[in-house]
XYZ file of C-alpha atoms in Angstrom:
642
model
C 156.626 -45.416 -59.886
C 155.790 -43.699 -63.386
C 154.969 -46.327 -66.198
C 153.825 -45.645 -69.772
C 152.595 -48.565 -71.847
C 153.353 -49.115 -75.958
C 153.689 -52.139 -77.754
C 156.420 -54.467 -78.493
C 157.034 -56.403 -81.958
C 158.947 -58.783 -83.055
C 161.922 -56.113 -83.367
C 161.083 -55.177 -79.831
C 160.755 -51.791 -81.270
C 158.468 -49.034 -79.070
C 155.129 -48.536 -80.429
C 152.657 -46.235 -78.666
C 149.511 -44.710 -79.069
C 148.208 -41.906 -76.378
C 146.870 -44.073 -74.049
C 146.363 -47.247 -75.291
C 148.533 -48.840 -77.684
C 147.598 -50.804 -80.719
C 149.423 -54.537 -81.372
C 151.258 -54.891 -84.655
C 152.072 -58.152 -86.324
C 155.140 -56.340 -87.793
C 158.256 -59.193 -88.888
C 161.213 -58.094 -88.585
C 163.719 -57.660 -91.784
C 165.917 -60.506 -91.970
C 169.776 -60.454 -92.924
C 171.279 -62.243 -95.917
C 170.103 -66.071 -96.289
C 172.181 -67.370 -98.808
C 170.608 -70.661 -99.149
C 166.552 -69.339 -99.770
C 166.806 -68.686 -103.469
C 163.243 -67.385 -104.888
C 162.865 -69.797 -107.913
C 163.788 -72.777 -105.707
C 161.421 -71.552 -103.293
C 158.985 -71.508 -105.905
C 158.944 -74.734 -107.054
C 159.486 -76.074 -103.703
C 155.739 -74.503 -102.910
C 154.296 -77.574 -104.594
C 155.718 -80.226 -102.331
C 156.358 -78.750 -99.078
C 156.354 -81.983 -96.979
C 159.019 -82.962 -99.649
C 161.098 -80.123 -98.767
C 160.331 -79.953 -94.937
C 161.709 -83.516 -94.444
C 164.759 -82.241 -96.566
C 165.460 -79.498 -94.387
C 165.063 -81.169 -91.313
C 167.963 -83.988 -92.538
C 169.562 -80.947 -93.238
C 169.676 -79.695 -89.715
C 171.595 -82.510 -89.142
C 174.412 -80.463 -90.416
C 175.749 -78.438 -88.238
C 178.757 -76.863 -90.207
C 178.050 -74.246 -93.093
C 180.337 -76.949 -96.094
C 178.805 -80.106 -96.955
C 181.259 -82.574 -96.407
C 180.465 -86.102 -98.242
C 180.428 -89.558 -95.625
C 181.328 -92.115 -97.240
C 178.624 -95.547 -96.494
C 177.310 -98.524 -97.724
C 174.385 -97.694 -98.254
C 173.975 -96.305 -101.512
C 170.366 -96.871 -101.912
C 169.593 -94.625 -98.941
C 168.961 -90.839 -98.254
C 170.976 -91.201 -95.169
C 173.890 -90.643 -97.068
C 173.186 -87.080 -97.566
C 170.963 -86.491 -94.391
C 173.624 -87.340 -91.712
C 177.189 -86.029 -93.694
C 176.779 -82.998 -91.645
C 177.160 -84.927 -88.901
C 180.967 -84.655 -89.743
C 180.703 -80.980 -87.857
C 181.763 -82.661 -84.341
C 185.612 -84.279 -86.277
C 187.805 -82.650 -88.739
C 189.603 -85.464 -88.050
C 188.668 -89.353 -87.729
C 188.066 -91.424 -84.496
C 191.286 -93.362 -85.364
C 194.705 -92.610 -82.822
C 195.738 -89.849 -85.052
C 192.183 -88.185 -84.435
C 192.628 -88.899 -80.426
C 196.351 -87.572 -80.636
C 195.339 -83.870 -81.915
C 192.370 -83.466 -79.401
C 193.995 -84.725 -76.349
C 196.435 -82.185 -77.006
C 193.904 -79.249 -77.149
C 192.145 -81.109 -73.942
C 195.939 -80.390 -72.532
C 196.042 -76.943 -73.535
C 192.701 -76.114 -72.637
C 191.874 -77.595 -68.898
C 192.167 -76.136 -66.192
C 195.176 -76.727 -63.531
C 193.200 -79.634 -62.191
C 192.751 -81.284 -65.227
C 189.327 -80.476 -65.755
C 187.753 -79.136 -68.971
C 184.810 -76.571 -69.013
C 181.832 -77.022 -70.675
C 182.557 -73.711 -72.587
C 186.023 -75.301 -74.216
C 184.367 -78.292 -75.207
C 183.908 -76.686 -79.238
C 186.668 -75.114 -79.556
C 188.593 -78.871 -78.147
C 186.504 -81.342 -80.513
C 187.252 -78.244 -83.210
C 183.661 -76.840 -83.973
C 183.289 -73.443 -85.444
C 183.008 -70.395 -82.483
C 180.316 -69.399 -84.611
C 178.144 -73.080 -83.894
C 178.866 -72.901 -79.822
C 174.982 -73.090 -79.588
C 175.288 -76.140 -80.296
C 178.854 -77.465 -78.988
C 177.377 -76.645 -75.606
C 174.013 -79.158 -76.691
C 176.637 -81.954 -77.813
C 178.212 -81.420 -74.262
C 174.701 -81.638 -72.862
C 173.264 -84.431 -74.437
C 176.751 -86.542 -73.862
C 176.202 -85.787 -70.229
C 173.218 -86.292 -69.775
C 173.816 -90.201 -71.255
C 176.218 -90.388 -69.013
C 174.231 -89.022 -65.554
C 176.964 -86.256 -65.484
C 175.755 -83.523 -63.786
C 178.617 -81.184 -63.272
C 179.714 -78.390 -66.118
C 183.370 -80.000 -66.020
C 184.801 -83.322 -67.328
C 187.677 -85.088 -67.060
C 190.415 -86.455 -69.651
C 188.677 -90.265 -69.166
C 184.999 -88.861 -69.480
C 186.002 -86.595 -72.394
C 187.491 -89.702 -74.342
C 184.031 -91.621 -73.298
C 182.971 -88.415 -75.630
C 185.091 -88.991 -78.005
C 184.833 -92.114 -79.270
C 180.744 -91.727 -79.403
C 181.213 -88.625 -82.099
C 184.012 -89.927 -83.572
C 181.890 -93.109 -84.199
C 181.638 -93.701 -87.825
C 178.762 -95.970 -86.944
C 175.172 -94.883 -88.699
C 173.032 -95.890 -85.874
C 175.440 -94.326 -83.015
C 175.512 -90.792 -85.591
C 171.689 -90.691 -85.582
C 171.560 -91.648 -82.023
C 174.188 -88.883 -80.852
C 171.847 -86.325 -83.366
C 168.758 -87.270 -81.553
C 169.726 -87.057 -77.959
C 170.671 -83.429 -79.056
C 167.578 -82.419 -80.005
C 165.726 -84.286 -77.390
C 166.720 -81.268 -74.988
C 165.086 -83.178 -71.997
C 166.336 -86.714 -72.587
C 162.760 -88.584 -72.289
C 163.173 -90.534 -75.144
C 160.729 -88.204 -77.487
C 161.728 -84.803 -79.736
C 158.299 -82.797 -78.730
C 157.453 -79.712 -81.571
C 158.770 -77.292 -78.901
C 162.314 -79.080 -78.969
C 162.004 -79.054 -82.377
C 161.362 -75.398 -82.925
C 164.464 -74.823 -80.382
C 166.948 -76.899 -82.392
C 166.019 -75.085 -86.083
C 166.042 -71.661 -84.395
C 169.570 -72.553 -83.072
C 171.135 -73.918 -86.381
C 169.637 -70.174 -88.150
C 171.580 -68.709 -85.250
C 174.761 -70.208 -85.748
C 174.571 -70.270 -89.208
C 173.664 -66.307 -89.077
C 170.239 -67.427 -90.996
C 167.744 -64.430 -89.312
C 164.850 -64.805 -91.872
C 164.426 -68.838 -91.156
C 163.005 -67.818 -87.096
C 159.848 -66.225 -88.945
C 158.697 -69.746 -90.025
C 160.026 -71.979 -87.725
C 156.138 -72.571 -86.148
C 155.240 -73.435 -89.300
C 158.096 -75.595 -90.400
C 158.357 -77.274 -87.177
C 154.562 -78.401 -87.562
C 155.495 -79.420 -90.960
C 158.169 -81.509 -90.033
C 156.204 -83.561 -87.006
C 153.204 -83.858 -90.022
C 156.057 -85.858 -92.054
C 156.928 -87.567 -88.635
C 154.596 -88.174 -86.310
C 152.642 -89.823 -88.729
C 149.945 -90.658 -85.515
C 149.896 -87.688 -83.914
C 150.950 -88.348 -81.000
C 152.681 -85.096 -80.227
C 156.263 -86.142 -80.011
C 158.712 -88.005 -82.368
C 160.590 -91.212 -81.660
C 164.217 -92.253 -82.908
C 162.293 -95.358 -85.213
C 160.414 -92.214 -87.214
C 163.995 -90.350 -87.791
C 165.693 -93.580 -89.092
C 162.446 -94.734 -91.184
C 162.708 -91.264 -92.445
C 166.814 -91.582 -93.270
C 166.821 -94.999 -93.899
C 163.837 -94.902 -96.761
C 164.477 -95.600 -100.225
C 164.860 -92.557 -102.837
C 161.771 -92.209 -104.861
C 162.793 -92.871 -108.393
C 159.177 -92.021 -110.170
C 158.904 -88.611 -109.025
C 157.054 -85.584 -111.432
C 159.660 -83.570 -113.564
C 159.577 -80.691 -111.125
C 160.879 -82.720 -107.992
C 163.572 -84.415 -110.329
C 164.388 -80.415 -111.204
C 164.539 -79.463 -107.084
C 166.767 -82.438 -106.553
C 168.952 -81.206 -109.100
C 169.173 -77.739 -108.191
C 170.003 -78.664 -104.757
C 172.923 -80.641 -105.476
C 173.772 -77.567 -107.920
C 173.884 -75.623 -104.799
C 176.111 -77.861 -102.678
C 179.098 -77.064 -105.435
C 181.694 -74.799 -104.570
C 180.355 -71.374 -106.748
C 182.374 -68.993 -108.252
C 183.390 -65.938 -106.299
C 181.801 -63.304 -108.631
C 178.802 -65.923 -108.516
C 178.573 -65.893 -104.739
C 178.797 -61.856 -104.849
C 176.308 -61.382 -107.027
C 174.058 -64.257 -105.444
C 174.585 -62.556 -101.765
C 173.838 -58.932 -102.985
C 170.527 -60.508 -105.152
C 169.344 -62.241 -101.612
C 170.162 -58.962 -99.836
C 168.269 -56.653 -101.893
C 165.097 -58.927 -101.827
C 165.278 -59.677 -97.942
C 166.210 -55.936 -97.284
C 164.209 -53.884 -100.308
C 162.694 -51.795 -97.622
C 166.667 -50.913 -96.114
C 167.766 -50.325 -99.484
C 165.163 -48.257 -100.671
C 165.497 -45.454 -97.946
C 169.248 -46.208 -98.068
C 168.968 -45.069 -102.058
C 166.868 -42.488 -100.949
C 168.333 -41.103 -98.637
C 172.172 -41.112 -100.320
C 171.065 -40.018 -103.340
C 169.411 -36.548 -101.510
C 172.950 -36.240 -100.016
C 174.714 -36.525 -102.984
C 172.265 -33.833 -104.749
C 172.673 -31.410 -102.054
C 176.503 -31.699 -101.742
C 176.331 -31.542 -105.523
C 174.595 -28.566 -105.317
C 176.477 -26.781 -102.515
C 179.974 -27.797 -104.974
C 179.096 -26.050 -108.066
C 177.061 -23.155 -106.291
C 181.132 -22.353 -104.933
C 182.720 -23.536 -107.735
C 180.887 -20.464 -109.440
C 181.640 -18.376 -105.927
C 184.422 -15.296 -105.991
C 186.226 -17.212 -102.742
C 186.997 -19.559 -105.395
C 189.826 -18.492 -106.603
C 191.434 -18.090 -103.276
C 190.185 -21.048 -101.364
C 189.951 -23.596 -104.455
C 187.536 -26.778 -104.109
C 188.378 -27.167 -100.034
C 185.598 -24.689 -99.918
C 183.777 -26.450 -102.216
C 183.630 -29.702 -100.019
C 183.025 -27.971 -96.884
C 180.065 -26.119 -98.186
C 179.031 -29.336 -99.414
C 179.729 -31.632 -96.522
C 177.814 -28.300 -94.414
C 174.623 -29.288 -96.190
C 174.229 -32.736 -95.727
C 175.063 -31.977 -92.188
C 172.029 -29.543 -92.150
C 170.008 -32.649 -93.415
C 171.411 -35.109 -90.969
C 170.852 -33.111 -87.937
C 167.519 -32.413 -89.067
C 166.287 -36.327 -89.874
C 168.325 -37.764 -86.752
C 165.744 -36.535 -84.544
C 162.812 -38.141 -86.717
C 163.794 -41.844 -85.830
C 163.678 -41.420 -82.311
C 159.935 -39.752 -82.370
C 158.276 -42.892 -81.251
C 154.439 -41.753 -81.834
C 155.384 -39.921 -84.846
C 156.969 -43.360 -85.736
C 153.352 -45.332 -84.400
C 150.941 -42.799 -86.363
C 153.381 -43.110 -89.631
C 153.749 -47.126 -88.854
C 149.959 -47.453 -89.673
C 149.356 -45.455 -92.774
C 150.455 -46.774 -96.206
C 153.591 -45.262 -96.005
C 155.072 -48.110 -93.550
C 154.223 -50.442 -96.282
C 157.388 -49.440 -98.358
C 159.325 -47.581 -94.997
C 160.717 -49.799 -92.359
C 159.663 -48.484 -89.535
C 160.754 -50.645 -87.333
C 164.437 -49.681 -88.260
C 164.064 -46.905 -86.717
C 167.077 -47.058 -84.207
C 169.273 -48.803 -86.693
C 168.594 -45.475 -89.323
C 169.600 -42.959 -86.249
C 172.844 -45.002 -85.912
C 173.524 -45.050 -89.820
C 172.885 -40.966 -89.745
C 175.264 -40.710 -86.824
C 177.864 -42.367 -88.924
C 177.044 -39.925 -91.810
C 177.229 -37.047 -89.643
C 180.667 -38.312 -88.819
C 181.961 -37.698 -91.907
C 180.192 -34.932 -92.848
C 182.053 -33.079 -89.682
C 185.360 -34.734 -90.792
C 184.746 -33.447 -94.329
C 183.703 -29.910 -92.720
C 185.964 -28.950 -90.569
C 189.581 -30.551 -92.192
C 187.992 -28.698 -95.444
C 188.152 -25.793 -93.252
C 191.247 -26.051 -90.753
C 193.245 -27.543 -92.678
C 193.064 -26.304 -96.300
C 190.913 -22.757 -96.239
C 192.156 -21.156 -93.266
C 196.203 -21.323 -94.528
C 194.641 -20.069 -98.035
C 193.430 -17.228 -96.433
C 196.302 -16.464 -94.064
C 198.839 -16.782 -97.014
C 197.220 -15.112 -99.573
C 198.578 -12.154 -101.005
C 197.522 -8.609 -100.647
C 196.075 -8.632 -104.450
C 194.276 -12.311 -103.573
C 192.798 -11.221 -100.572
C 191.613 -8.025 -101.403
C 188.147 -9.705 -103.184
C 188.165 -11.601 -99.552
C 187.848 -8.503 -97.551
C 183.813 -7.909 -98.064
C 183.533 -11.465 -96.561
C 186.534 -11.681 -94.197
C 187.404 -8.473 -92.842
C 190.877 -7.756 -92.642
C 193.582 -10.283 -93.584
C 194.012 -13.154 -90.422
C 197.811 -14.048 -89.290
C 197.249 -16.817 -87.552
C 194.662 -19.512 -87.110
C 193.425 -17.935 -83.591
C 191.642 -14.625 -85.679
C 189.269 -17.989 -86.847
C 189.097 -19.823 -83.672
C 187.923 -16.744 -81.430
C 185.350 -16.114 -83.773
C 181.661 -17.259 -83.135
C 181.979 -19.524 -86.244
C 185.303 -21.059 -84.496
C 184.733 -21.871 -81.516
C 180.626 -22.998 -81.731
C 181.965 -25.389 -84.036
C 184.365 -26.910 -81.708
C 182.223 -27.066 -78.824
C 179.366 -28.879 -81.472
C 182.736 -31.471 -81.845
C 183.392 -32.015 -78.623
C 179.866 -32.520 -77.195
C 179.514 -34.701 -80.137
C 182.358 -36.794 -79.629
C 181.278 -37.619 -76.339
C 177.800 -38.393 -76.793
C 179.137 -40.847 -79.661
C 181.650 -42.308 -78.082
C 179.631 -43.231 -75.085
C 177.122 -44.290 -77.120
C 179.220 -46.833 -79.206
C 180.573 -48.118 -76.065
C 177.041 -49.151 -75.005
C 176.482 -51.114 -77.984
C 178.670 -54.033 -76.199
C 180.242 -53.946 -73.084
C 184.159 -53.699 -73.230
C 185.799 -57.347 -73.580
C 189.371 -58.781 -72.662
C 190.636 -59.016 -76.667
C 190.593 -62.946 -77.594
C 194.114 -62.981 -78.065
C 195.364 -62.608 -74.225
C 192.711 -65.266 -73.634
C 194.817 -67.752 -76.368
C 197.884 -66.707 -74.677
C 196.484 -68.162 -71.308
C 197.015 -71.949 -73.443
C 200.319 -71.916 -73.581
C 202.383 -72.798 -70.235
C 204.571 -69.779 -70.177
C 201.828 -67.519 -69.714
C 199.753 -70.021 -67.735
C 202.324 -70.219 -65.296
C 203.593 -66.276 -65.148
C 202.577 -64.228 -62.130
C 203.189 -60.836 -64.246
C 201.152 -61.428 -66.996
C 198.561 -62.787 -64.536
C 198.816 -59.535 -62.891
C 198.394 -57.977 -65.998
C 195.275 -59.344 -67.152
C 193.956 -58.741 -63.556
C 194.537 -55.345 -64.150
C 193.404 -55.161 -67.526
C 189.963 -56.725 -66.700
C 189.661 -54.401 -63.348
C 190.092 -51.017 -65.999
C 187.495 -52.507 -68.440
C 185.356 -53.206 -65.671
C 185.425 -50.387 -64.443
C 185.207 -48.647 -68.036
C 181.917 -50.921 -68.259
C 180.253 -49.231 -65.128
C 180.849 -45.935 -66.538
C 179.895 -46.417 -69.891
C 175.919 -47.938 -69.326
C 172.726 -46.863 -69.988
C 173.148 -44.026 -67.790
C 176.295 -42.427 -69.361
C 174.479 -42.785 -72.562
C 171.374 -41.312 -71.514
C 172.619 -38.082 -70.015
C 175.470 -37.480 -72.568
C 172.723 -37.700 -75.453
C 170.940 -34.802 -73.942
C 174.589 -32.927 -74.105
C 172.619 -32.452 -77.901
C 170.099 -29.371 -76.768
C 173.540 -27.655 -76.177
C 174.838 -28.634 -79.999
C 171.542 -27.884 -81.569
C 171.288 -24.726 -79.733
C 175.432 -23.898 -81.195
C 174.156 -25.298 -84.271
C 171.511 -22.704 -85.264
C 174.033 -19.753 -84.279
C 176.548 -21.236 -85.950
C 174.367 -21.316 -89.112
C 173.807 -17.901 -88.406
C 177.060 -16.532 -88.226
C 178.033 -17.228 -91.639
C 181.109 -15.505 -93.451
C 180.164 -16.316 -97.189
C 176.175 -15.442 -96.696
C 174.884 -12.438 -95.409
C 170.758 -12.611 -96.892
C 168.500 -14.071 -94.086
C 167.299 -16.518 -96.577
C 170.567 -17.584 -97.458
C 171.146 -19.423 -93.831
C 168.763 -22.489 -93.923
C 170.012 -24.385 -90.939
C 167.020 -23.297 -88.893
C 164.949 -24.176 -92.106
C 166.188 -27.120 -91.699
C 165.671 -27.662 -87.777
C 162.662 -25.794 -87.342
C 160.414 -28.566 -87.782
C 162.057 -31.547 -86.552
C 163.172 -29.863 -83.305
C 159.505 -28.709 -82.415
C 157.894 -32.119 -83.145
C 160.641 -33.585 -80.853
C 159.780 -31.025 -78.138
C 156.500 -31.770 -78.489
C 157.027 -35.833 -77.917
C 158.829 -35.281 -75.164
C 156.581 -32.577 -73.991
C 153.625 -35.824 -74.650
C 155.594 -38.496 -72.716
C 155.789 -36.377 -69.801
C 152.427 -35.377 -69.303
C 150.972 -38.802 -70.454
C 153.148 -40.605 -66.728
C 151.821 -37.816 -64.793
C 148.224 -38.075 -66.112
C 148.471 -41.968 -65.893
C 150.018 -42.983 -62.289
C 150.370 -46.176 -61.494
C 150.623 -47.223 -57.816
C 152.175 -50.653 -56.554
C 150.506 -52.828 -55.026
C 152.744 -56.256 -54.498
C 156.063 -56.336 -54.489
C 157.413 -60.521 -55.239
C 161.172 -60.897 -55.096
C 162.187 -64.255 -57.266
C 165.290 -66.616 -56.342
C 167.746 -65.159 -59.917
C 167.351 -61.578 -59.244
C 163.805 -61.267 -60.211
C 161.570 -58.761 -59.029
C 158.022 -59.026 -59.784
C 156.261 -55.229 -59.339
C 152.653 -55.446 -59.412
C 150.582 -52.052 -59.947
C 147.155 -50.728 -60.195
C 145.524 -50.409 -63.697
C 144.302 -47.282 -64.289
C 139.964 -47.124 -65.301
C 139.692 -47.923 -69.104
C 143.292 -48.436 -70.074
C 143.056 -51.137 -72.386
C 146.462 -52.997 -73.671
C 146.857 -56.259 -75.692
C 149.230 -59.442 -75.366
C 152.701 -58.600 -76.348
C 152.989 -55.042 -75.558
C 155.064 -53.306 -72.892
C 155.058 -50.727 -70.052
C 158.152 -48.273 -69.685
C 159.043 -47.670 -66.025
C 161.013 -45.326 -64.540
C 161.731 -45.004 -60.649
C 162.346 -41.497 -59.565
C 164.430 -42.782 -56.444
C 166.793 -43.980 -58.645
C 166.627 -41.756 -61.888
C 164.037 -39.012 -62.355
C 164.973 -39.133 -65.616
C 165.308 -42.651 -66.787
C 163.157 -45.136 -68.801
C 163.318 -48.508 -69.396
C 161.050 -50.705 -71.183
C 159.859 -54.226 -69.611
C 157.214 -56.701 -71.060
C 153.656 -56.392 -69.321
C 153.216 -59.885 -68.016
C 149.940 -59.730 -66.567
C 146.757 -60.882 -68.788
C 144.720 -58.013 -70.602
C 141.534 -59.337 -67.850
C 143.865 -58.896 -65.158
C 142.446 -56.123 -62.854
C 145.998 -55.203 -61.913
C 149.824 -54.454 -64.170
C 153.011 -56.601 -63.489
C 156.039 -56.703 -65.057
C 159.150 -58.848 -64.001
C 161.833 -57.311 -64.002
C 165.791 -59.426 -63.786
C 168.902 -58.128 -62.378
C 170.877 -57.579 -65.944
C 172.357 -53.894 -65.233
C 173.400 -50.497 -63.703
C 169.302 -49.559 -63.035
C 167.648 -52.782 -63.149
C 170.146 -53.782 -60.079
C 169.295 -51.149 -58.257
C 166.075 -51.419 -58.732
C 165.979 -54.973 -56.758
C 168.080 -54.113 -54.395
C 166.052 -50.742 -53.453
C 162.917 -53.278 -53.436
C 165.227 -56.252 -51.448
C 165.872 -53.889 -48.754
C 162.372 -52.707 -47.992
C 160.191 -56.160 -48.524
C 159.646 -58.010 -45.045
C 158.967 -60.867 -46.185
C 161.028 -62.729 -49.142
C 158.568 -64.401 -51.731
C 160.649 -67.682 -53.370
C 158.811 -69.930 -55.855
C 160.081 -73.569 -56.152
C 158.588 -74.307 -59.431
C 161.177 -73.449 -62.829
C 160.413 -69.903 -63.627
């Protein structure tokens, strides 16, 4: 058992020093949060129990619209704080309400009449995108019930029902609160209540609200649990609804209040655009600023490459085609060149703690390879159509008088595309494509594993297809060929066909060699280009493998968990040091001699000893147990919740 230990952030991104890693607070970039706008923000900084005790009435909405409820009370804030409640009807509890759903409960059970927890959403119509917290309705309702099972029937799901269709204030505040209260005691604890706001930023696709939701859970059980007691009770939510608006508030409140309800108005669509990309740049300046970077040195070199041709003798046989696939050549130098920088994880750690990782995001690091990969894409599309298509028939159809100029570069006239193909320029260029096109395509497929498309699944609601033995065949069939696409196309089949790139980086330098335009030395740059990038890579990998073999780690207690669990226990090596939060990789020669995977360290830094836990998820981590199942004597099970 080889381990190597680095540390893991809040991107979960590898960070390793030699042998001892240091622990970065490093947050990770959020996505586009419509509803954080800076000036609000700013004035909101001078009341934020005010504007924690508005958010958290605002959880109660669970839909993205504001939808008004109409009530009585006019004098109260509930009116705003619970009209999100509206999320769990589109239409009202009245017969016509009952009518649609019971005919979506029809489509949707099962042959037994039996509807799964999954389907309850998409049957009381809540968005796919909020089935976080469809499944919590479903939970909560249950668990008022003593239902224990993961099914209900057509009596127990109009029980259901008629509590959310309620238009009753105290049964809408009472069906909100047994949500949150996760464990149905009666009290919302701070840990239930950081659950439910990191849920509604999930569903609403809110990433940079999780970076604060400590600190505006404690904020909201300061405007709560007034006592501090440490949990909250149903009377503090509906003192909190039910109080009275403050009328003599300071101008800068009355302004908040107003720019709120400003924001609940439908905005215009060049508005919204310009809003979103405002709130994109500022959460993502970092992103944008390589991005910018990074483009703009593309567009120079291709720029460069363009006119440098335009100005060439070829020109006048071979027009702008060779133009673009000189151009689309160079960026391709670049991009083969920077792809390997991302994935030089202590090149990454030593740059991650200068100054420079103040205005580079770092911790992008994977995300940047994948954007290069796409940009590579296109810079081979560009390259070799440029070529196949457009310069190669120029040249074989030229006339004797045209080509003569071409001679000094080309030899003697071609006939046929195969004089090109043959050539060292030909065919290392099609091998690059191939090996590429595997290694990317495997790659992509790892991203997410291979899904039965929606629609066959919304085919399965309608009788005819419920009841039909061939398409039931067929989707059997379907799902046994993407299953069997999905074992094929893990972590393994990406690992391996990645290292299919020695091969293209090797082609790659001849085939920058080999040139037909450029004869000078100095003219072919793609091992300028390579040179430096390739030998710090060598070197990291070169690092990694002598840093497991001068650090062993030996096992001393093997625990096998009920789940699929294996705990591996190992001996720490004299002086390693290592900090909360960090993680070990692992790799088990039995299975892979090859293959790393990263797990958290789970063990205390005082612990005399390393442990990681490590769950039966995939391809090696399955093996893994079962190779460690089959030797144990003695089967460790824990009856406590792990």
């Amino acid at each position: 058992m080889d381990m190597m230990v680095t540390n893991e952030d809040e991107n979960g991104v590898p960070d390793h020093n030699n042998s001892e890693a240091v622990a970065h607070n490093v947050k990770a970039a959020g996505g586009v949060n419509v509803e954080e706008d800076q000036e609000l923000t700013l004035m909101a900084r001078n009341a934020p129990k005010r504007m924690l005790s508005a958010e958290f009435k605002h959880l109660t909405s669970f839909s993205k619209q504001q939808r008004v409820v109409p009530l009585d009370m006019k004098n109260s804030s509930l009116t705003h704080a619970l009209e999100g409640l509206k999320f769990i009807c589109k239409n009202d509890g009245g017969p016509t309400g009952w009518a649609t759903v019971e005919r979506r409960f029809d489509g949707l059970a099962d042959a037994g009449g039996f509807l799964q927890r999954s389907h309850f959403g998409e049957c009381i119509v809540i968005e796919d995108d909020s089935r976080y917290f469809s499944e919590r309705l479903f939970d909560s309702l249950c668990r008022r019930r003593n239902i224990t099972s993961e099914v209900i029937n057509k009596a127990q799901f109009r029980e259901f029902w008629d509590q959310i269709a309620d238009q009753n204030v105290g049964s809408r505040i009472q069906t909100f609160f047994d949500v949150v209260d996760k464990d149905g005691d009666g009290r919302i604890t701070k840990d239930e209540v950081i659950e439910i706001i990191s849920l509604s930023a999930l569903d609403n696709k809110l990433p940079n609200i999780p970076k604060k939701v400590d600190e505006y859970a404690t904020l909201i059980m300061e405007e709560l649990d007034k006592d501090n007691i440490g949990y909250i009770m149903i009377e503090s939510l509906e003192t909190l609804l039910f109080q009275e608006p403050t009328h003599n508030v300071r101008g800068e409140n009355r302004n908040l209040s107003q720019m709120l309800s400003q924001k609940l108005k439908t905005p215009h669509p060049l508005t919204k655009w310009y809003e979103d990309l405002k709130y994109f740049v500022h959460d993502h300046w970092k992103r944008c600023l390589v991005l910018v970077l990074w483009i703009g040195i593309m567009a120079g070199l291709f720029a460069w490459k363009y006119i440098e041709y335009k100005n060439h003798v070829v020109y006048d046989v071979l027009g702008p085609c060779v133009c673009i696939a000189k151009g689309a050549a160079e960026t391709l130098k670049l991009n083969m060149a920077i792809m390997l920088l991302p994935v030089c994880r202590n090149t990454i750690t030593w740059l991650r703690n200068t100054k420079l990782g103040v205005v580079v995001p770092f911790d992008d690091n994977i995300n940047f390879h994948q954007v290069i990969a796409v940009a590579i894409v296109i810079g081979v599309g560009l390259h070799a159509i440029s070529h196949l298509a457009c310069d190669f028939p120029r040249l074989i159809h030229a006339t004797e008088e045209e080509y003569k100029p071409m001679e000094q570069f080309f030899g003697d006239q071609a006939e046929n595309y195969w004089h090109f193909l043959k050539e060292v320029e030909g065919y290392t260029g099609i091998i690059m494509v191939v090996l590429m096109t595997i290694a990317f395509t495997l790659a992509w497929l790892r991203q997410g594993q291979l899904k039965i498309p929606s629609f066959f699944r919304k085919l399965m609601k309608f009788n005819a297809f419920k009841c039909s033995k061939r398409y039931d065949a067929f989707v059997k069939k379907l799902t046994g060929f993407i299953t069997v696409i999905n074992k094929f196309t893990g972590f393994n089949a990406f690992w391996y066909s990645h290292h299919l790139f020695v091969i293209v980086y090797a082609m790659l330098i001849v085939h920058g060699i080999k040139l037909y335009l450029n004869k000078e030395w100095y003219k072919k740059t793609t091992w300028m280009y390579l040179a430096v990038p390739i030998l710090l890579y060598a070197c990291e990998r070169l690092i990694r493998t002598f840093r497991s073999r001068l650090i062993p780690a030996q096992l001393c207690k093997v625990l096998v968990y009920p789940g699929n669990v294996l705990a591996l226990h190992m001996t720490k090596p004299q002086g390693f040091k290592y900090k909360s939060g960090q993680y070990m990789f692992v790799k088990y020669t039995a299975i892979s001699p090859f293959e790393w995977h990263p797990f958290s360290i789970t063990s205390a830094p005082g612990d005399d000893y390393l442990s990681v836990h490590i769950r039966a998820v995939g391809d090696w981590t399955k093996d893994i147990n079962k190779a460690f199942k089959d030797v144990c004597n003695v089967l460790y099970t824990v009856t406590t919740h792990y």
